[in-house]
Coordinates of C-alpha atoms in Angstrom, one line a residue:
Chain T
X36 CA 0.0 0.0 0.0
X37 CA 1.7 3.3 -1.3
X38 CA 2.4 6.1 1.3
X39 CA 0.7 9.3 1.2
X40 CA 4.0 11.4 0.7
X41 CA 4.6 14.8 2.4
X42 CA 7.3 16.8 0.9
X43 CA 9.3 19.5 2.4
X44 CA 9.3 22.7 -0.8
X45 CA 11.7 24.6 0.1
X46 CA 12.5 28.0 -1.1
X47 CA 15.7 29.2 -2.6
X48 CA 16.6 32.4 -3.0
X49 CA 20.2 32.8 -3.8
X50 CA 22.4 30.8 -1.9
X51 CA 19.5 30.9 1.3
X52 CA 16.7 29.1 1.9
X53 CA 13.6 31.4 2.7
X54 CA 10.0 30.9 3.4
X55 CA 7.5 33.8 1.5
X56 CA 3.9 34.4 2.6
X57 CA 1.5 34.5 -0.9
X58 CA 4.4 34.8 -2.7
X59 CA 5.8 38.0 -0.9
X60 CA 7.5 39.2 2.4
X61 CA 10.3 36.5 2.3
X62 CA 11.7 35.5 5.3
X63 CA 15.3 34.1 6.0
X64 CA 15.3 30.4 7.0
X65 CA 19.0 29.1 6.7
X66 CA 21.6 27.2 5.1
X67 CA 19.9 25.2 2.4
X68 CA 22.9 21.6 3.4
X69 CA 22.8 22.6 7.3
X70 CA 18.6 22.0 6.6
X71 CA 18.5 19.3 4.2
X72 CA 21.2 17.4 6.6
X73 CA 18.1 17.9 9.4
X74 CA 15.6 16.8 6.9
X75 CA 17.9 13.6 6.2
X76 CA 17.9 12.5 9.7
X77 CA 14.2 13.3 10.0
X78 CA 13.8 10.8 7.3
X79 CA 11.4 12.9 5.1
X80 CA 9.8 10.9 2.1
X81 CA 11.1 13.6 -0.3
X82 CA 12.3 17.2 -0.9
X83 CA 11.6 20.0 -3.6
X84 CA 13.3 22.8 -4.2
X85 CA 12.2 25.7 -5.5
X86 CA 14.2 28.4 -6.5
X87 CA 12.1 31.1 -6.6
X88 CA 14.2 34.0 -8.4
X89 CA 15.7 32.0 -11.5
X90 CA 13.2 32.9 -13.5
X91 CA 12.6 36.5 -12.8
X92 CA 16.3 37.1 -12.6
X93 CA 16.7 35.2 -16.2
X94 CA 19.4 33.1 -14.5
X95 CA 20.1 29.1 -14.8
X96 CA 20.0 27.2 -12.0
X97 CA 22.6 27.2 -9.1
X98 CA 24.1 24.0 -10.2
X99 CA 26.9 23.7 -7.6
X100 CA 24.2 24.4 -4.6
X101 CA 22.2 21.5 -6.5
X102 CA 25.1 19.4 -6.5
X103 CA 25.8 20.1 -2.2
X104 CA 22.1 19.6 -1.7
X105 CA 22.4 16.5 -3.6
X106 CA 25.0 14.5 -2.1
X107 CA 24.0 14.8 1.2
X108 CA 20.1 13.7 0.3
X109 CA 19.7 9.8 1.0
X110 CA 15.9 10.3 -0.4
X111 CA 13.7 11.5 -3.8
X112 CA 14.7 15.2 -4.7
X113 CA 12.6 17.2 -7.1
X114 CA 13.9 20.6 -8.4
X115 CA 12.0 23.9 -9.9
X116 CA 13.2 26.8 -10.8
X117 CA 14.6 28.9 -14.0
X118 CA 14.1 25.7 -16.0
X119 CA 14.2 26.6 -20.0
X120 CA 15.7 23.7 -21.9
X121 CA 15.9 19.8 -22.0
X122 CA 20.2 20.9 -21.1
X123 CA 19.0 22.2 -17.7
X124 CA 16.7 19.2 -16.9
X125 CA 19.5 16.9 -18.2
X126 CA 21.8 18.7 -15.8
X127 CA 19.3 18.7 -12.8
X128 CA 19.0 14.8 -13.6
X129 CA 23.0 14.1 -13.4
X130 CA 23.4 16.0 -10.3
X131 CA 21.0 13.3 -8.6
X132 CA 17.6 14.8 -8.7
X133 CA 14.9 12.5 -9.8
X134 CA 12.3 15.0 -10.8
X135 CA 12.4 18.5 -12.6
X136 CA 9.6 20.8 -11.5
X137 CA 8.5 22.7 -14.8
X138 CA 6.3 26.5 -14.0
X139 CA 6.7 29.2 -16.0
X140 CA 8.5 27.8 -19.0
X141 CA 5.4 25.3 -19.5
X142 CA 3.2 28.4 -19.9
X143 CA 5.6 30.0 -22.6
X144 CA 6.6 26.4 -24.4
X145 CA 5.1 23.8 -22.9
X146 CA 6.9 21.2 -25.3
X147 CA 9.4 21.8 -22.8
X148 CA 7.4 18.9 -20.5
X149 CA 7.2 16.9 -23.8
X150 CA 10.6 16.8 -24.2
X151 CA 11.9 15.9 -21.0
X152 CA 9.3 12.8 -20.5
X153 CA 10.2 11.0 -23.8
X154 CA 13.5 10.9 -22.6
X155 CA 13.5 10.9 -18.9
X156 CA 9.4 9.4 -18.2
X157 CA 6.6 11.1 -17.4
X158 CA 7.3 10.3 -13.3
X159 CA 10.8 12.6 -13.9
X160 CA 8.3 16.0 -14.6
X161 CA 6.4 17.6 -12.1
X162 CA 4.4 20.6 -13.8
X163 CA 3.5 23.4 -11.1
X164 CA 0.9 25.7 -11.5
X165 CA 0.3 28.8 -9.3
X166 CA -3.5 29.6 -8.7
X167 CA -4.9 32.5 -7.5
X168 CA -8.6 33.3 -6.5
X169 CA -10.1 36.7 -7.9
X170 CA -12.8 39.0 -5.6
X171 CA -15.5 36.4 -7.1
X172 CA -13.9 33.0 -6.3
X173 CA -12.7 32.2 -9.4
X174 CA -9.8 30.6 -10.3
X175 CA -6.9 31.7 -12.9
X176 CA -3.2 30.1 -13.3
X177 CA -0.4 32.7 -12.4
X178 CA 3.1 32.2 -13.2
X179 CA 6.7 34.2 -13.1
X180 CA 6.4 33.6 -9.4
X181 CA 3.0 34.9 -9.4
X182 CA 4.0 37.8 -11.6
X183 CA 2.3 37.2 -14.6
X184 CA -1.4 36.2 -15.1
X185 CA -2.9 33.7 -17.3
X186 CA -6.3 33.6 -19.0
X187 CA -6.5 29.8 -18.1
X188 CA -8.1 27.6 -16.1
X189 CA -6.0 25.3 -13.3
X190 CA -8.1 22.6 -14.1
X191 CA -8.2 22.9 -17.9
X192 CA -4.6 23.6 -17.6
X193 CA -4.0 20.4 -15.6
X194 CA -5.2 18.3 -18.1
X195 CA -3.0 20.3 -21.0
X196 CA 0.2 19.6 -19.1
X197 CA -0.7 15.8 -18.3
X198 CA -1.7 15.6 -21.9
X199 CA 2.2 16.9 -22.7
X200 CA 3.5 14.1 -20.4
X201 CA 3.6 15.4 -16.9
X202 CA 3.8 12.6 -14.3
X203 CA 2.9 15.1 -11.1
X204 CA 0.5 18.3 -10.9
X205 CA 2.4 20.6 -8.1
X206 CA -0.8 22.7 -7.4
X207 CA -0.2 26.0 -5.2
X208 CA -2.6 28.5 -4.1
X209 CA -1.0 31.8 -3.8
X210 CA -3.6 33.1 -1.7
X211 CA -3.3 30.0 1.1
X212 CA 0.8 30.0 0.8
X213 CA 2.4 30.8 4.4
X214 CA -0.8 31.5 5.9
X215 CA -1.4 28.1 7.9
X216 CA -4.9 29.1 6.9
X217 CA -5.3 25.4 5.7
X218 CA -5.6 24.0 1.9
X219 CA -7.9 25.0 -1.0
X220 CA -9.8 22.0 -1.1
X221 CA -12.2 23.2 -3.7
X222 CA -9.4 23.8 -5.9
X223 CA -7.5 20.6 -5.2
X224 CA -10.4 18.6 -5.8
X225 CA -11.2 20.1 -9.7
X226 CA -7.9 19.1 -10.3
X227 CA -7.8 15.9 -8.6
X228 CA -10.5 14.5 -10.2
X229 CA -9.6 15.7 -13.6
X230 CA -6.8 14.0 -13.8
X231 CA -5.3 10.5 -13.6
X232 CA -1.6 11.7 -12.5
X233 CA -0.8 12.7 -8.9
X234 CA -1.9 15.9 -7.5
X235 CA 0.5 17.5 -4.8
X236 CA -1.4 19.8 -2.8
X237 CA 0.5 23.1 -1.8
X238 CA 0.0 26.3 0.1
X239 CA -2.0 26.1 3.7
X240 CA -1.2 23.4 5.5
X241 CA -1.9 25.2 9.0
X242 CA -2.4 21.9 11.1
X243 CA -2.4 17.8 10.8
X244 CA -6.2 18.2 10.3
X245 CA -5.4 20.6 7.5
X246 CA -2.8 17.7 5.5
X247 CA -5.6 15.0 6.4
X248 CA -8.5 17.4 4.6
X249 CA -6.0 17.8 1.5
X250 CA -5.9 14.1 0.6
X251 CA -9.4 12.9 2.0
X252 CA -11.8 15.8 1.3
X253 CA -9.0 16.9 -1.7
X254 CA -8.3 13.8 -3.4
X255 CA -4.6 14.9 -3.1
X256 CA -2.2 12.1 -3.4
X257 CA 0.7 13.9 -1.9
X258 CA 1.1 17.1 0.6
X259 CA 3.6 19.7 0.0
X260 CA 4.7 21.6 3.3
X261 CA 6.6 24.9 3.7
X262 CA 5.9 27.5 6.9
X263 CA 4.5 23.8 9.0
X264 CA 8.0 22.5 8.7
X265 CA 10.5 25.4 9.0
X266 CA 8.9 27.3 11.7
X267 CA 8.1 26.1 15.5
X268 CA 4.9 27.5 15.2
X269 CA 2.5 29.6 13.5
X270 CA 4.2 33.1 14.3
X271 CA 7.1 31.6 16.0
X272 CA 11.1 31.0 15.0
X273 CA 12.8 28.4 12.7
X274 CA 12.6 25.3 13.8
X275 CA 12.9 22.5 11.2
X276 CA 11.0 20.0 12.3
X277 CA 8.4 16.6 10.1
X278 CA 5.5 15.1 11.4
X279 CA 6.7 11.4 13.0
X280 CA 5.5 8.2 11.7
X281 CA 3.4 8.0 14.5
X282 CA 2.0 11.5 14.1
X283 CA 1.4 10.3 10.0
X284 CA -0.5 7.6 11.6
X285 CA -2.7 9.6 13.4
X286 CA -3.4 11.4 10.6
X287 CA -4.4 8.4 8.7
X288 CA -2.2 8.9 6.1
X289 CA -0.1 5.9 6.5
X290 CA -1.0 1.7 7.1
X291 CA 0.4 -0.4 9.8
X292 CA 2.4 -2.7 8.2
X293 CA 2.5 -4.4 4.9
X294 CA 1.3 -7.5 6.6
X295 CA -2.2 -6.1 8.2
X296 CA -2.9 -4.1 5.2
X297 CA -2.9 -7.2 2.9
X298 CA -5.7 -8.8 5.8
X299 CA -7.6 -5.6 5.9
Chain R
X240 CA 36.4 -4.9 0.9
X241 CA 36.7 -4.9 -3.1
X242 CA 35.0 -2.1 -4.6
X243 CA 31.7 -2.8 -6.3
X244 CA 31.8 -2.0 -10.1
X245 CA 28.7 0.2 -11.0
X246 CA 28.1 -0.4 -14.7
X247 CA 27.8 2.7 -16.8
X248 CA 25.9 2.3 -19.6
X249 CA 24.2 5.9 -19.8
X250 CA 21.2 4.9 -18.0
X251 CA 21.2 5.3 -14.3
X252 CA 21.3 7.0 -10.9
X253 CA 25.3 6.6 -10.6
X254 CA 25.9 10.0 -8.3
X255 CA 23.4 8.6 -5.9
X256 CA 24.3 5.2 -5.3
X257 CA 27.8 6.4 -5.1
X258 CA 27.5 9.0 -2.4
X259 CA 25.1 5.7 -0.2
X260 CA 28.3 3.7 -0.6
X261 CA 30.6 6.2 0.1
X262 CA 28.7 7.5 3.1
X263 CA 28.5 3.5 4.1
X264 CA 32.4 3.8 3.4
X265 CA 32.2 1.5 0.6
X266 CA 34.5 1.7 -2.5
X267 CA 32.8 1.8 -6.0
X268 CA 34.1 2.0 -9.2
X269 CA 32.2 3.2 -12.1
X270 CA 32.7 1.6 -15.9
X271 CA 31.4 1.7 -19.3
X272 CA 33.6 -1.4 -21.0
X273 CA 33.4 -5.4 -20.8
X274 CA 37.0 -5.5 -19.7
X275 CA 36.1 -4.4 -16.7
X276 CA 33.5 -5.5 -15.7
X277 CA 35.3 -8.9 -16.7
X278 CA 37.8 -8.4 -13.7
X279 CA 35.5 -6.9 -10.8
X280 CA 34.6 -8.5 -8.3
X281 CA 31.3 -7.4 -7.0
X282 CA 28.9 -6.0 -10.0
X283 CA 25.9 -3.3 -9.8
X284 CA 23.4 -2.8 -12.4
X285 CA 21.6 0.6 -12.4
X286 CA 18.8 1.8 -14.5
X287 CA 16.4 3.9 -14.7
X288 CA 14.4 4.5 -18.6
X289 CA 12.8 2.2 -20.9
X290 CA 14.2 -1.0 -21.4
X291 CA 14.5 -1.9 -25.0
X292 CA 17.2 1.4 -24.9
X293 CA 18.8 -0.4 -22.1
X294 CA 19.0 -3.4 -23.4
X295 CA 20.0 -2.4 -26.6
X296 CA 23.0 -0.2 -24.9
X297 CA 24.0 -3.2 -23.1
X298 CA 24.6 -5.7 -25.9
X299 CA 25.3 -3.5 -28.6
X300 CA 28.6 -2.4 -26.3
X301 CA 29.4 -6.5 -25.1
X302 CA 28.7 -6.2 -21.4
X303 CA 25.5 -8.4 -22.1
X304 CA 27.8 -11.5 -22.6
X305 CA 30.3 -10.4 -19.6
X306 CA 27.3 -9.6 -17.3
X307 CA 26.1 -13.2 -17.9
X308 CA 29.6 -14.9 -18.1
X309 CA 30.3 -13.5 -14.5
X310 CA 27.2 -13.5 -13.0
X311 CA 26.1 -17.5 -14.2
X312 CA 29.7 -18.9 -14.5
X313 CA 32.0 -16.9 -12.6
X314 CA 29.1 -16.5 -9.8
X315 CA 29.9 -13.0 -9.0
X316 CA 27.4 -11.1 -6.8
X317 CA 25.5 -8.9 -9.1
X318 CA 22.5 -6.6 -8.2
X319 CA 20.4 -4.9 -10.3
X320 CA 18.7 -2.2 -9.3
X321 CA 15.3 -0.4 -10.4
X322 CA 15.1 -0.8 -14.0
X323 CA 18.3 -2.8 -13.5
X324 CA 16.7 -5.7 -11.9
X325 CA 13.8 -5.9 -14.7
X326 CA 17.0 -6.3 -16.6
X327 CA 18.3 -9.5 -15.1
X328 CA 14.4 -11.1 -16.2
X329 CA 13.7 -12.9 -18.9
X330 CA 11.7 -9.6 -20.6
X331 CA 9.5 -7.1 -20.2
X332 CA 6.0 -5.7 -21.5
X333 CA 7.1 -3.0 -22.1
X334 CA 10.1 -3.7 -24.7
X335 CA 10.7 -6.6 -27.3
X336 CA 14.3 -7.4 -26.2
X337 CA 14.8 -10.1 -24.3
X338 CA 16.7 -9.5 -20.8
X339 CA 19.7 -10.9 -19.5
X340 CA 17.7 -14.2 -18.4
X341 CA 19.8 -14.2 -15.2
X342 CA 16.8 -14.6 -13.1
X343 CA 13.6 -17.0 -14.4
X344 CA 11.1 -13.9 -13.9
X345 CA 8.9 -11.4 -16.5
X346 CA 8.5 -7.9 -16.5
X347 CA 4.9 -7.0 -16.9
X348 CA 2.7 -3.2 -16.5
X349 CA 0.3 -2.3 -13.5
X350 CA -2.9 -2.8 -14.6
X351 CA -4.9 0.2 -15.9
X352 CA -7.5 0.1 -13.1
X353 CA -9.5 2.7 -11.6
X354 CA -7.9 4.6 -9.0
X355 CA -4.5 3.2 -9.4
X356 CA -1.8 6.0 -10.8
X357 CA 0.8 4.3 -13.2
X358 CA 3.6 4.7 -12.2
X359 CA 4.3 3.2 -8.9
X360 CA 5.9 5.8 -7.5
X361 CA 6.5 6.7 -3.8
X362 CA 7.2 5.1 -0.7
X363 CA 6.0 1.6 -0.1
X364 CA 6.1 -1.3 2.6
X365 CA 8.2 -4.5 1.9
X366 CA 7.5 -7.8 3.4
X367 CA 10.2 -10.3 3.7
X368 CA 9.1 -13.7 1.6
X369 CA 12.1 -16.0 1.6
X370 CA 15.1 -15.6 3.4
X371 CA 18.3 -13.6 1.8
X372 CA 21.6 -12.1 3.1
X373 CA 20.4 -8.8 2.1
X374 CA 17.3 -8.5 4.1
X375 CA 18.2 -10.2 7.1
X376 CA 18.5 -7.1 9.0
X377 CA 15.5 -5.2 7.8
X378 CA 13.1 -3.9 10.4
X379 CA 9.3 -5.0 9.9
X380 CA 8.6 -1.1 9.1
X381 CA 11.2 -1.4 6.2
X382 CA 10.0 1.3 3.7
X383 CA 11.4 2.2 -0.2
X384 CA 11.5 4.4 -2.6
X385 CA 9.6 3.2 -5.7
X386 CA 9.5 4.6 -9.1
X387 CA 8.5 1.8 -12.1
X388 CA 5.3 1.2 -14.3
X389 CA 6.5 -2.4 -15.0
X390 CA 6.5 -5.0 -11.9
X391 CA 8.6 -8.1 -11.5
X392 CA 7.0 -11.9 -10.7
X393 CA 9.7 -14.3 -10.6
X394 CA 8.8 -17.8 -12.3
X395 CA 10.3 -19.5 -9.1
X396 CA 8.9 -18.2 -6.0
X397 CA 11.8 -19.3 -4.1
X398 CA 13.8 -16.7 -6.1
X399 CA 11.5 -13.6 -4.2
X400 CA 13.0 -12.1 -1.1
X401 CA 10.9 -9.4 -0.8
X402 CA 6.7 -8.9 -1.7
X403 CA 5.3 -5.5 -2.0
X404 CA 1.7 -4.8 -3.1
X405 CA 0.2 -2.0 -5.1
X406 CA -2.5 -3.0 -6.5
X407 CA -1.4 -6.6 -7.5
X408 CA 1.3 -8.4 -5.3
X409 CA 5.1 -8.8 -6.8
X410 CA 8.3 -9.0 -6.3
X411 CA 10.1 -6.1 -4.7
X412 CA 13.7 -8.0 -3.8
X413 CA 14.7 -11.5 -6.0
X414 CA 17.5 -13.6 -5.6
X415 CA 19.0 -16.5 -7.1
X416 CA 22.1 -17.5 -5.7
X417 CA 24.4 -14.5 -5.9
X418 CA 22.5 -12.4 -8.5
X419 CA 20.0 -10.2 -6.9
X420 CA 17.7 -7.2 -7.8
X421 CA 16.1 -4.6 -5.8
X422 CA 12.6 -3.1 -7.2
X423 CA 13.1 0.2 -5.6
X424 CA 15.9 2.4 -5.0
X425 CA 17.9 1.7 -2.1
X426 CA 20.0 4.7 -2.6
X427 CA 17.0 7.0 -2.3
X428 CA 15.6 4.7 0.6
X429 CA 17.5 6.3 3.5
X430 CA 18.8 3.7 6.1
X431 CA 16.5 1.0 5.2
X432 CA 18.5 1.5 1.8
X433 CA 21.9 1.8 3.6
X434 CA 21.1 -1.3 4.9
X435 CA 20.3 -3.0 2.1
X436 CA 23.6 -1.7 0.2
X437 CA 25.7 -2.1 3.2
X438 CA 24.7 -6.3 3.3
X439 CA 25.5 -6.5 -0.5
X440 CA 28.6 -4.7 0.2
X441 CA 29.6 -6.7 2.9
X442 CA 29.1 -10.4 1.0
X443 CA 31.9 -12.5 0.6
X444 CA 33.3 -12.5 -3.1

């Protein structure tokens, strides 16, 4: 019985990780290795990175920082950020990342996505799609770190990219991110059920209650976390911290054992 | 300990499993030609792709011959890993080319059902179904890393070590004699994975 991942998305800006709330006001964290080293021992399913300047600042990706982050990661690594061509997945790939997290280029080329799962599989691209609710409720897809709007609709949009060959939706709302405010269920569910690829639910998580109501009430087969696992506390200081097995348990995210989930 | 050769045929997680092995303080060497692979001592078998390409790679350069020559005559442990162990199989669904036929087992897809996202890919319990070396030391809440959309069943089910279930039971772990091939990715599997590389680095050769 698979696991119900929850993934770590941390922020990169420069050499720094940072955590942002909607997109803005970012806050220092720390050293992206001293974190991922805490992560390691915390045994976290999986990691994503995503370097949230690249784009804007027309840069590549930090490919030595890749490289540290890398080869001290003992567990799935997925990176975003200031991805243009299949040369910068192929690098991502060799540096020991399994997945390439695809936003803003897929909105401007989406062959991109095409390209890099006939060579690498559809499971090595993640496409990640910034929503954002208008004054009425409804939904459009923002990109260029929430920069530039879209005339598109995240579901409709969903099923474009897994069309291309996406293996993963990343689905953020901006409006939810660093808020603890708790998921956009509404929005994750559209998605969810539009597709046949994993959704990763981003931007909320406030609580365990929240990460439970993304993947029962949202259809969400994976949580991504970012303020829950950096800071103490809602309002408090950094503290890098994962919820325990136990604590995944209680959620009801994870079985027993392989043995009593084969009986039950 | 003799370093394990990782074969390098342009398909494959090297960086990974080498930084496992090193952080396990295990030497590894990593090769592209038959010659060496011919002299090793311990051989690993990465892969991640399709497996017609792999397949292809690996006879169209010779190592398919020295792979088998070392594995069935010289009885060298050899592990495949990932796509590497659907490798060691007789073939798979998803290619024409026959595999090494190392191991009496088929590759076949996850069935299209509804509700069950192909690929396998996540974290997934193990459960230990004959006795092996390698898994000897695994705790009961042993956990890896899985990515594939083709499973393994072995013809022989003495040659299964390790069952996992997603959707349809198969074979996460096989072994026959000192070849051996690991479903998931132990070097993305933190310690359960350490623990696994650490008992295939530590057999006699």
């Amino acid at each position: 019985m698979l696991r119900t991942r929850l993934i770590p998305a941390l922020l990169l800006r420069d050499e720094s990780l940072v955590k942002t709330e909607r997109f803005g006001r970012f806050r220092y964290i720390g050293d992206p290795c001293n974190t991922v080293r805490i992560f390691n021992e915390l045994e976290v399913d999986e990691l994503a990175f995503l370097d949230i300047t690249a784009t804007r600042e027309g840069r590549r990706p930090n490919f030595r920082l890749l490289q540290d982050i890398a080869s001290e990661c003992f567990m799935p690594l997925s990176y975003g950020g200031g991805l243009r061509t299949l040369e910068n997945a192929q690098q991502v790939f060799e540096i020991g990342f399994e997945k390439v997290i695809v936003n803003s280029q897929a909105t401007e080329r989406p062959e991109l996505i095409t390209e890099i799962a006939e060579i690498y599989g559809t499971q090595a691209v993640v496409a990640s799609i910034d929503v954002k609710r208008n004054w009425l409720g409804g939904m459009r897809v923002f990109s260029h770190d929430g920069r530039r709007r879209h005339d598109l609709d995240p579901v409709e949009w969903a099923c474009e990219l897994e069309r291309r060959g996406a293996g993963e939706i990343l689905l953020t709302a901006i409006d939810r991110e660093g808020t603890w405010s708790g998921f956009d269920i509404d929005l994750i569910c559209g998605v969810a059920e539009a597709v046949s690829i994993p959704v990763i639910a981003h931007g909320g998580a406030g609580s365990h209650a929240d990460i439970t109501a993304a993947v029962r009430d949202g259809g969400a087969s994976a949580v991504a976390l970012g303020a829950m696992v950096v800071y103490q506390k809602r309002g408090m200081g950094v503290l890098v911290n994962f919820p325990t097995e136990a604590e995944q348990r209680a959620m009801g995210l994870q079985p027993e054992s392989a043995v009593l989930d084969s009986r039950g | 300990m003799t370093p394990i050769l990782i074969i390098d045929y342009g398909m494959g997680n090297i960086g990974s499993l080498r930084n496992m092995f090193r952080r396990i303080g295990v030497a590894t060497d990593v090769c592209a030609d038959p010659d060496s692979v011919a002299r090793a001592k311990k051989l690993l078998l990465p892969g991640v792709g399709a497996f017609d390409a792999a397949m292809a790679r690996i006879n169209a350069t010779g190592l398919g011959e020295v792979i088998r020559r070392r594995a069935m005559s010289d009885h060298v442990p050899t592990l495949g890993v990932c796509l590497g162990m659907q490798l060691l199989t007789d073939g798979s669904d998803e290619g024409a080319l026959p595999g090494l036929g190392l191991i009496p087992a088929r590759a076949r897809r996850f069935p299209r059902e509804t509700g069950l996202k192909v690929p396998h890919m996540g974290w997934n319990l193990v459960e230990k179904t004959n006795p092996s070396s390698l898994t000897t030391s695994l705790s009961d809440d042993a956990r890896f890393y899985f990515v594939h959309s083709y499973y393994v069943e072995v013809a022989d089910q003495r040659d299964s070590i390790l069952e996992a279930r997603y959707g349809v039971r198969f074979d996460a772990a096989i072994q026959n004699g000192n070849i051996f091939g690991a479903q998931f990715h132990p070097e993305k599997s933190h310690r359960f994975g350490l623990a696994f590389l650490k008992a295939f680095a530590d057999l006699p050769c």
